XYZ file of C-alpha atoms in Angstrom:
650
model
C 12.078 15.361 -10.319
C 9.297 17.872 -9.622
C 7.789 18.837 -12.931
C 6.966 22.456 -12.084
C 9.000 23.655 -9.097
C 7.812 26.865 -7.498
C 10.302 29.738 -7.453
C 10.706 31.349 -4.047
C 11.625 35.022 -4.388
C 13.958 36.430 -1.698
C 11.763 38.870 0.134
C 10.840 39.677 3.717
C 13.042 40.555 6.687
C 14.845 38.462 9.249
C 14.008 38.655 12.926
C 17.071 37.417 14.747
C 20.743 36.684 14.255
C 23.757 38.187 12.589
C 23.974 36.733 9.082
C 25.989 37.522 5.983
C 23.066 36.656 3.717
C 19.579 38.069 3.941
C 16.384 36.062 4.335
C 15.567 33.846 1.357
C 12.094 32.542 2.095
C 9.399 34.682 0.497
C 6.469 36.194 2.358
C 4.056 34.090 0.310
C 5.901 30.923 1.334
C 5.660 31.899 4.981
C 1.997 32.838 4.667
C 1.114 29.501 3.055
C 3.124 27.535 5.623
C 1.317 29.257 8.452
C -2.041 28.520 6.829
C -1.119 24.891 6.108
C -1.613 25.335 2.357
C 1.902 25.210 0.948
C 1.726 22.401 -1.620
C 5.446 22.508 -2.462
C 6.544 22.288 1.147
C 9.673 20.228 0.453
C 10.823 22.843 -2.071
C 10.576 25.465 0.663
C 11.659 23.732 3.874
C 14.609 21.362 4.174
C 18.006 21.709 2.496
C 18.323 23.157 -1.005
C 21.471 23.703 -3.020
C 21.459 27.140 -4.657
C 23.532 30.146 -5.582
C 22.995 33.391 -3.665
C 24.733 36.596 -4.734
C 27.155 34.556 -6.822
C 28.001 32.231 -3.925
C 27.242 28.506 -4.139
C 25.862 26.882 -0.993
C 22.772 25.435 0.668
C 19.703 27.083 2.148
C 18.278 25.350 5.212
C 14.811 25.891 6.662
C 12.891 24.106 9.405
C 9.595 24.591 11.231
C 10.210 24.870 14.990
C 7.968 27.692 16.280
C 8.538 27.137 20.007
C 12.322 26.830 19.970
C 14.526 29.458 21.603
C 17.350 28.824 19.135
C 18.031 26.550 16.146
C 21.320 25.917 14.344
C 22.471 23.719 11.484
C 25.186 21.223 12.363
C 27.049 18.777 10.183
C 30.375 17.515 8.946
C 30.997 20.954 7.440
C 31.142 22.647 10.879
C 32.297 19.732 13.059
C 28.728 19.442 14.386
C 29.223 22.675 16.318
C 25.926 24.508 16.829
C 27.681 27.818 17.536
C 28.853 28.210 13.948
C 25.636 28.299 11.904
C 22.704 29.661 13.905
C 19.457 30.150 11.998
C 17.188 33.183 11.632
C 13.601 32.949 12.921
C 10.830 33.989 10.549
C 8.382 34.464 13.348
C 5.236 34.810 11.233
C 5.453 31.116 10.324
C 7.641 29.738 13.097
C 10.274 28.817 10.506
C 14.037 29.087 10.977
C 16.317 29.569 7.975
C 19.909 30.200 6.988
C 22.234 29.959 3.993
C 25.629 28.275 4.388
C 28.186 28.840 1.617
C 30.267 25.942 0.351
C 27.916 23.244 1.637
C 26.482 20.927 -0.994
C 25.165 17.543 -2.126
C 26.172 14.580 -0.031
C 26.910 16.584 3.130
C 25.305 15.240 6.286
C 23.393 17.560 8.617
C 20.952 17.831 11.506
C 19.370 20.640 13.484
C 20.518 21.609 16.957
C 17.463 22.843 18.836
C 17.350 24.669 22.145
C 13.880 24.514 23.662
C 12.060 27.529 25.035
C 13.068 26.540 28.573
C 16.746 26.521 27.585
C 17.185 22.731 27.370
C 19.396 21.458 24.578
C 17.484 18.736 22.731
C 18.996 15.678 21.026
C 20.071 16.574 17.493
C 17.120 16.403 15.130
C 17.014 15.023 11.608
C 15.286 17.176 8.992
C 11.554 16.271 8.844
C 11.406 17.056 5.119
C 14.828 15.738 4.132
C 14.725 14.166 0.688
C 17.680 11.925 1.468
C 19.161 10.292 4.557
C 22.272 8.373 5.435
C 22.232 4.606 5.749
C 20.412 3.364 8.875
C 21.120 2.821 11.698
C 22.846 6.206 11.235
C 20.276 8.985 11.434
C 21.615 12.147 9.779
C 19.883 13.873 6.905
C 21.772 14.273 3.632
C 21.712 17.196 1.238
C 20.367 15.633 -1.932
C 21.492 16.241 -5.480
C 19.217 18.748 -7.235
C 16.613 17.025 -9.376
C 18.175 16.151 -12.704
C 16.496 12.855 -13.579
C 14.884 12.827 -17.028
C 11.644 10.876 -17.040
C 10.607 8.815 -20.056
C 7.041 7.996 -18.958
C 5.064 10.983 -20.252
C 2.583 8.799 -22.117
C 2.174 6.561 -19.080
C 1.479 9.510 -16.784
C -1.118 10.875 -19.183
C -3.056 7.591 -19.253
C -2.297 5.913 -15.925
C -5.716 6.677 -14.509
C -7.328 4.418 -17.099
C -5.319 1.474 -15.766
C -6.720 1.929 -12.259
C -10.416 2.480 -12.879
C -13.056 0.201 -11.322
C -13.619 -1.452 -14.702
C -9.904 -2.196 -15.239
C -8.045 -5.410 -14.338
C -5.946 -4.818 -11.220
C -3.751 -7.629 -9.895
C -1.257 -6.435 -7.289
C 1.986 -8.122 -6.246
C 2.783 -6.898 -2.727
C 6.519 -6.791 -2.055
C 8.899 -6.157 0.800
C 11.708 -4.977 -1.425
C 14.542 -5.834 0.944
C 13.640 -9.509 1.239
C 12.103 -10.322 -2.134
C 15.540 -11.285 -3.379
C 17.885 -10.585 -0.496
C 21.218 -8.931 -1.224
C 23.656 -8.005 1.500
C 25.616 -4.771 1.517
C 24.973 -1.305 0.220
C 24.628 0.004 -3.308
C 21.942 0.511 -5.919
C 19.585 -2.335 -5.151
C 16.852 -0.540 -7.100
C 18.847 -1.291 -10.247
C 19.753 -4.911 -9.442
C 16.861 -6.382 -7.460
C 14.528 -3.844 -9.035
C 15.278 -4.993 -12.570
C 14.682 -8.613 -11.581
C 11.457 -7.700 -9.799
C 10.134 -5.842 -12.844
C 10.934 -8.757 -15.140
C 9.382 -11.245 -12.742
C 6.168 -9.328 -11.979
C 5.670 -8.693 -15.687
C 6.201 -12.355 -16.581
C 3.763 -13.350 -13.837
C 1.060 -11.126 -15.331
C 0.611 -8.717 -12.433
C -0.584 -5.225 -13.306
C 0.763 -3.519 -10.174
C 3.618 -3.764 -7.715
C 2.849 -2.589 -4.189
C 5.893 -1.782 -2.090
C 5.717 -2.018 1.677
C 6.904 1.340 3.055
C 10.145 2.605 1.557
C 9.892 5.928 3.370
C 12.961 6.152 5.600
C 12.562 4.338 8.907
C 15.043 3.769 11.733
C 14.157 0.144 12.577
C 14.204 -2.407 9.771
C 12.100 -4.800 11.828
C 9.146 -2.423 11.546
C 9.094 -3.281 7.802
C 8.792 0.459 7.189
C 5.537 0.914 9.092
C 7.197 3.207 11.640
C 8.667 5.855 9.325
C 10.346 9.147 10.158
C 11.579 10.247 6.735
C 8.233 10.921 5.078
C 9.920 12.587 2.091
C 12.966 10.336 1.670
C 13.250 6.907 0.022
C 15.175 4.694 2.414
C 18.924 4.687 1.855
C 18.896 0.898 2.287
C 18.244 0.363 -1.418
C 19.902 3.319 -3.128
C 19.608 7.035 -3.785
C 16.432 9.010 -4.572
C 17.482 9.236 -8.216
C 17.949 5.476 -8.360
C 14.478 5.013 -6.903
C 13.112 7.327 -9.604
C 14.873 5.221 -12.234
C 13.142 2.133 -10.834
C 9.699 3.762 -11.055
C 10.417 4.917 -14.604
C 11.482 1.379 -15.544
C 8.294 -0.068 -14.025
C 6.228 2.237 -16.190
C 8.280 1.321 -19.226
C 7.443 -2.335 -18.564
C 3.732 -1.624 -18.126
C 3.657 -1.938 -14.327
C 1.895 0.486 -12.003
C 3.492 1.159 -8.612
C 1.677 1.600 -5.302
C 3.491 2.643 -2.118
C 2.366 1.836 1.399
C 2.191 5.181 3.178
C 1.821 5.703 6.939
C 0.237 8.946 8.195
C -1.277 7.326 11.289
C 1.694 7.383 13.650
C 5.476 7.712 13.987
C 8.165 6.297 16.319
C 9.485 8.235 19.289
C 13.185 8.012 18.344
C 15.019 11.010 19.809
C 16.368 12.201 16.445
C 12.885 12.279 14.926
C 9.676 14.252 15.190
C 8.952 13.607 18.854
C 9.171 16.714 21.044
C 10.730 18.370 18.027
C 11.147 21.920 19.342
C 10.788 21.042 23.002
C 7.008 20.774 22.704
C 4.533 18.267 21.307
C 4.750 19.807 17.848
C 3.833 16.976 15.472
C 2.102 14.769 18.052
C -0.801 15.376 20.420
C 0.345 16.510 23.858
C -2.450 14.484 25.482
C -1.345 10.811 25.582
C -4.996 9.772 25.277
C -4.820 11.161 21.757
C -1.087 11.218 21.047
C 0.213 7.814 22.151
C -0.653 4.626 20.299
C -1.157 1.842 22.875
C -0.536 -1.067 20.473
C 2.663 0.107 18.857
C 4.034 2.507 21.510
C 4.271 5.160 18.828
C 3.117 8.765 18.613
C 0.007 9.930 16.771
C 0.037 12.967 14.484
C -1.977 15.974 15.636
C -4.364 16.230 12.687
C -5.936 19.322 14.175
C -2.806 21.374 13.475
C -2.672 22.990 10.036
C 1.084 22.691 9.670
C 1.039 18.973 10.531
C -1.711 18.249 8.025
C 0.229 20.206 5.430
C 3.374 18.195 6.243
C 1.549 14.904 5.653
C -0.409 15.985 2.599
C 2.742 17.270 0.943
C 4.442 13.962 1.727
C 1.688 12.211 -0.236
C 2.117 14.656 -3.111
C 5.883 14.176 -3.046
C 5.512 10.507 -3.993
C 2.803 10.833 -6.632
C 4.201 14.005 -8.223
C 7.961 13.986 -7.771
C 8.401 10.226 -8.030
C 5.474 9.478 -10.382
C 4.097 6.795 -8.049
C 0.681 5.630 -9.264
C -1.007 5.236 -5.906
C -0.709 5.181 -2.136
C -2.119 2.522 0.147
C -2.846 4.241 3.466
C -1.928 1.996 6.382
C -3.961 1.571 9.589
C -6.865 3.825 8.613
C -9.072 2.346 11.341
C -6.597 3.487 14.004
C -6.992 7.016 12.666
C -10.780 7.030 12.494
C -11.608 5.985 16.058
C -10.563 7.876 19.163
C -11.093 4.723 21.229
C -9.070 2.462 18.937
C -7.414 -0.163 21.209
C -8.368 1.876 24.267
C -10.472 0.944 27.268
C -13.162 3.210 28.743
C -11.542 6.181 30.430
C -8.455 5.952 28.210
C -9.763 8.098 25.374
C -11.128 11.594 24.891
C -14.480 11.949 23.050
C -14.924 14.394 20.185
C -16.833 17.650 20.601
C -20.120 15.804 20.108
C -19.258 13.152 22.676
C -18.601 10.499 20.028
C -15.729 8.140 19.283
C -15.100 9.353 15.737
C -11.864 11.269 15.175
C -13.323 14.217 13.287
C -9.927 15.774 12.580
C -8.660 12.542 11.015
C -11.836 12.227 8.941
C -11.304 15.746 7.636
C -7.646 14.975 6.884
C -8.493 11.814 4.932
C -11.157 13.628 2.931
C -8.661 16.360 2.111
C -6.041 13.780 1.143
C -8.465 12.073 -1.221
C -9.403 15.395 -2.737
C -6.022 17.022 -3.213
C -4.045 14.056 -4.552
C -6.259 13.372 -7.603
C -6.631 17.115 -8.124
C -2.877 17.748 -8.247
C -1.727 14.409 -9.672
C -4.153 13.065 -12.240
C -4.632 9.326 -12.306
C -3.116 8.568 -8.902
C -5.263 6.452 -6.590
C -5.504 6.281 -2.800
C -6.351 2.930 -1.180
C -7.499 2.371 2.397
C -6.472 -0.446 4.678
C -9.584 -0.094 6.823
C -10.664 -3.075 8.902
C -14.042 -1.962 10.255
C -17.479 -1.278 8.815
C -16.974 2.508 8.656
C -19.550 3.584 6.048
C -18.569 5.185 2.765
C -14.815 4.653 2.772
C -14.837 4.774 -1.039
C -17.840 7.087 -1.340
C -17.144 10.683 -2.421
C -16.941 13.427 0.171
C -20.028 15.016 -1.375
C -21.959 11.925 -0.271
C -20.445 11.959 3.207
C -17.714 9.458 2.358
C -13.957 9.473 2.887
C -13.229 9.545 -0.844
C -10.782 6.642 -1.224
C -10.680 4.951 -4.625
C -10.420 1.428 -3.149
C -10.606 -0.341 0.194
C -8.995 -3.612 1.254
C -11.731 -6.184 1.878
C -10.499 -7.470 5.215
C -13.803 -9.222 5.896
C -13.496 -11.354 2.765
C -9.931 -12.238 3.681
C -10.724 -13.250 7.267
C -13.865 -15.221 6.363
C -12.412 -17.180 3.459
C -9.120 -17.978 5.185
C -11.064 -19.193 8.206
C -13.094 -21.465 5.930
C -10.059 -22.820 4.122
C -8.356 -23.732 7.405
C -11.165 -26.064 8.414
C -10.740 -29.775 7.721
C -12.667 -30.518 4.550
C -15.137 -32.778 6.349
C -16.167 -29.833 8.548
C -16.497 -27.219 5.813
C -20.183 -27.954 5.297
C -20.812 -26.286 8.657
C -19.003 -23.095 7.663
C -20.303 -22.682 4.115
C -21.453 -19.103 4.678
C -17.866 -17.963 5.280
C -17.353 -18.239 1.517
C -20.630 -16.635 0.498
C -21.133 -13.852 3.054
C -18.877 -11.367 1.233
C -21.449 -11.037 -1.549
C -23.912 -9.552 0.946
C -21.799 -6.379 1.064
C -19.634 -6.755 -2.048
C -20.992 -3.568 -3.650
C -20.997 -1.358 -0.571
C -17.427 -0.250 -1.402
C -14.916 -0.604 -4.229
C -12.894 -3.532 -2.916
C -9.475 -5.111 -3.270
C -9.216 -8.728 -2.084
C -5.987 -8.857 -0.033
C -3.842 -11.841 0.858
C -1.207 -9.593 2.372
C 1.957 -9.874 4.436
C -0.078 -9.603 7.642
C -1.467 -13.097 7.079
C 1.897 -14.893 6.909
C 3.771 -13.549 9.960
C 3.702 -13.639 13.776
C 2.836 -17.312 14.046
C -0.060 -17.199 11.582
C 1.821 -19.604 9.269
C 2.224 -19.331 5.517
C -0.808 -19.660 3.258
C 0.219 -23.202 2.367
C 0.631 -24.195 6.005
C -2.849 -22.865 6.796
C -4.343 -25.432 4.439
C -5.467 -28.737 6.015
C -4.764 -32.300 4.945
C -1.740 -34.157 3.665
C 0.866 -32.517 1.459
C -1.058 -33.057 -1.782
C -4.281 -31.724 -0.262
C -2.592 -28.615 1.097
C -1.377 -27.655 -2.373
C -4.737 -28.555 -3.913
C -6.567 -26.457 -1.327
C -4.371 -23.461 -2.079
C -4.875 -23.861 -5.818
C -8.647 -24.076 -5.379
C -8.611 -21.016 -3.134
C -6.661 -18.947 -5.649
C -9.074 -19.952 -8.390
C -12.028 -18.892 -6.225
C -10.299 -15.585 -5.384
C -9.499 -14.671 -8.976
C -13.088 -15.457 -9.961
C -14.647 -13.467 -7.104
C -15.577 -9.774 -7.606
C -12.870 -7.381 -6.420
C -9.361 -6.453 -7.472
C -6.599 -8.882 -6.434
C -3.596 -8.570 -4.118
C -1.101 -11.342 -3.309
C 1.921 -10.971 -1.056
C 5.229 -12.213 -2.426
C 5.836 -15.878 -1.696
C 2.151 -16.699 -2.024
C 2.748 -17.495 -5.685
C 5.486 -19.947 -4.642
C 3.348 -21.654 -1.990
C 6.151 -20.855 0.410
C 6.315 -23.337 3.284
C 7.633 -21.062 6.019
C 6.405 -17.744 7.292
C 7.819 -14.635 5.688
C 11.147 -13.536 7.192
C 12.187 -9.961 6.422
C 15.849 -10.888 6.924
C 15.925 -13.580 4.222
C 14.766 -13.770 0.626
C 11.944 -15.943 -0.643
C 12.382 -19.693 -0.985
C 13.107 -19.572 -4.693
C 14.720 -23.023 -4.597
C 11.307 -24.502 -3.799
C 10.322 -23.980 -7.441
C 12.307 -27.092 -8.311
C 9.453 -29.024 -6.716
C 6.549 -29.738 -9.075
C 3.933 -28.622 -6.548
C 5.550 -25.283 -5.729
C 6.312 -24.682 -9.394
C 2.730 -25.630 -10.209
C 1.335 -22.951 -7.910
C 3.550 -20.380 -9.607
C 2.296 -21.455 -13.042
C -1.281 -21.289 -11.784
C -0.938 -17.712 -10.504
C 0.647 -16.723 -13.810
C -2.194 -18.320 -15.783
C -4.863 -16.871 -13.497
C -3.436 -13.402 -14.088
C -3.311 -13.992 -17.836
C -6.902 -15.252 -17.940
C -8.083 -12.464 -15.643
C -6.535 -9.688 -17.715
C -7.871 -11.146 -20.973
C -11.438 -11.674 -19.724
C -13.471 -8.506 -19.036
C -16.228 -10.554 -17.394
C -13.782 -11.248 -14.545
C -13.101 -7.571 -13.760
C -15.194 -5.159 -15.794
C -18.259 -5.227 -13.533
C -16.553 -5.523 -10.152
C -18.662 -2.665 -8.775
C -21.915 -3.576 -10.551
C -24.295 -6.084 -8.888
C -25.487 -7.098 -12.359
C -22.015 -8.524 -12.980
C -22.424 -11.420 -10.540
C -24.948 -14.205 -10.070
C -24.933 -17.156 -7.698
C -25.856 -20.389 -9.434
C -25.027 -22.606 -6.467
C -24.399 -20.913 -3.142
C -26.179 -23.301 -0.814
C -24.693 -26.758 -1.474
C -23.388 -27.189 2.047
C -23.399 -30.969 1.769
C -20.913 -31.121 -1.073
C -19.083 -27.845 -0.290
C -19.554 -26.697 -3.878
C -19.854 -23.089 -5.036
C -20.803 -21.928 -8.532
C -21.331 -18.412 -9.815
C -21.393 -16.392 -13.018
C -19.350 -13.295 -13.823
C -20.998 -11.103 -16.458
C -19.896 -8.027 -18.381
C -21.149 -6.489 -21.618
C -22.372 -9.739 -23.122
C -19.518 -11.868 -21.822
C -20.160 -14.694 -19.388
C -17.812 -16.791 -17.243
C -18.717 -19.690 -14.942
C -16.631 -20.359 -11.817
C -17.137 -23.641 -9.933
C -15.240 -24.648 -6.778
C -15.291 -28.065 -5.124
C -13.823 -27.639 -1.652
C -13.670 -31.319 -0.721
C -11.180 -34.022 -1.825
C -14.042 -36.033 -3.350
C -14.374 -35.777 -7.164
C -17.943 -35.019 -8.236
C -19.008 -36.643 -11.498
C -22.248 -35.721 -13.255
C -22.658 -32.545 -11.238
C -25.412 -30.576 -12.930
C -25.396 -26.770 -13.135
C -27.971 -24.678 -14.957
C -26.443 -22.103 -17.299
C -27.849 -19.194 -19.330
C -26.391 -20.185 -22.723
C -26.823 -23.396 -24.673
C -24.013 -25.002 -26.607
C -20.442 -25.847 -25.783
C -18.697 -24.367 -22.748
C -14.918 -24.308 -22.906
C -12.855 -25.084 -19.816
C -10.596 -22.036 -19.586
C -8.722 -23.108 -16.451
C -8.698 -26.071 -14.095
C -6.641 -25.757 -10.914
C -6.401 -29.587 -10.792
C -4.509 -29.703 -14.091
C -1.338 -31.779 -14.071
C 0.759 -28.766 -15.057
C -0.193 -27.202 -11.722
C 0.616 -30.342 -9.724
C -2.955 -31.628 -9.743
C -4.514 -35.020 -10.486
C -5.693 -33.983 -13.960
C -9.359 -34.729 -13.360
C -11.590 -32.550 -15.493
C -13.926 -32.218 -18.426
C -11.622 -32.905 -21.340
C -11.444 -29.241 -22.243
C -15.130 -28.481 -22.084
C -18.735 -29.659 -21.880
C -21.949 -29.326 -23.903
C -25.291 -28.281 -22.485
C -28.294 -30.580 -22.485
C -31.956 -29.608 -22.562
C -32.307 -30.375 -18.879
C -33.726 -27.450 -16.887
C -31.812 -26.627 -13.712
C -31.410 -23.628 -11.426
C -34.084 -21.734 -13.313
C -32.370 -22.252 -16.672
C -33.644 -24.112 -19.706
C -30.339 -25.914 -20.194
C -27.587 -27.225 -17.987
C -24.070 -28.588 -17.950
C -23.186 -31.980 -16.542
C -19.692 -31.421 -15.151
C -16.931 -33.382 -13.547
C -15.706 -31.430 -10.519
C -12.100 -32.302 -9.668
C -11.135 -32.793 -6.015
C -10.210 -29.615 -4.136
C -10.290 -27.569 -7.310
C -11.783 -24.587 -9.098
C -12.721 -24.767 -12.754
C -13.494 -21.736 -14.898
C -15.585 -22.126 -18.057
C -17.113 -19.873 -20.684
C -19.398 -20.435 -23.656
C -17.511 -20.687 -26.911
C -17.427 -17.212 -28.373
C -17.409 -15.767 -24.828
C -20.612 -13.803 -25.353
C -24.292 -14.094 -24.552
């Protein structure tokens, strides 16, 4: 699946061991590994089926510079480390060997004896491209890349679909529980096909998959991965995953993967204490142990570790044609004192709390991925006010293309959870985001994190009786889709799921038989359709001239009204966040004539009360809000209405 695999010439000399086959790793490979600049690392290390001197077999290579001895063990040698010892290429700390007759599908691990003579637990291959089904932990020799991609045109133009002036509406998915299927097999083909059809019908532009990198514990949802180069065996083979990505592109869907370079679990078969030393992690627990998750933190100051992670990122965007990576827990990487009390962290060389090595790594990530995989984007989940997350490195920024707007999410959800009679006292929660809306390129996230661990589902967060809860959620979605910033909704949000998300069960699809749940689904579909068809709602997301408050201070009535503007197009968004209908509500507008009601979240088709403006309203020569003309609108209860002048242009 790699488009241009690098050929590794057999050159150089072995250091140790009695072997029938000479060394296969080239001196250039070893030099680049040692420098941390080998951009085809998984083509060099790991297990690779090949023919040597007319003999078919597999070449194994692993980085373990401090080990006394390393051997390959597997089904093919009864897991006996005495049979296939490896040769040390000391200049890079890499061990290698070639084993005849071993091939695709064979399971293997590395037997490592530490420098002090201790035999370590068997280690899985850090760069394995395939693993066996968890909870088993062996690596698997993968089939050589033979998949034929059909998305050449997509790959050549995918960057255009992810620019700041493009419509981006992301459907975040935990693949295993979107439509739960028990047992093994190619779930990418079965559930994947259904997911593609569904996301397309719902009008989303992107699917974002929670981590599918191999991980030992399913309850981590993938956020504690060990197989940074291997799609989890839970859903199928690497080739079947590639087929899913290709099918997404064929259907017009971009794919983003959650990717976790911040930390890794301490499972004995994994990266921890890999060669008897803190190889991948920091030896100092003040830098190497994550206090919240009891996981280990990568040593970003080590060239080989940075190379390992950067090449993992490239593996997904190059080999698997993934369109973007969403980097998890960026804040935990940036701050040395993250979740630590005084005395529990080590300052940087300037005495500060900034993790300079992590900053350098993130800047390098955001430089090398676009450079080597055109059109791919990198997105930050960063929950603090770190400056310049999406600014270029040349301007002192981290270089991400987008950042999740966690502030918007927290503020607006807090507002929506207040009883409607109290919202007048919290009005600024809905308006504050515009103070900093153009400081970064933002995505507005309603993610999985907001519907787990006792936080309740989005619907259950809404106050009032059953009707009001659905109406609140509809109004909130209308406000969100109108607000500047790209959109992200976690699966189940479009169903107004009653219960919290459960990773061991699929979504409550049966709820769609209810008119209110089905109405929310129709609303999200129609919001996506309107959003994608209306450049004023996305084209100027990063331009302050693309937004104007008309009413941002009506605390008494809890009403918000703003314009979205782009290249002569104008859209009016009005939200009434109380259950009281407002008749004859006057709003000054920049264009005279008839304004068409494009969407009303209180429409009967969405489960609403069908209060509205009969499809539109005409301006009158009544000055208001600094305009020469105004609209006299009916504002439905707990609803957002979206209008535009007929002709859609100024």
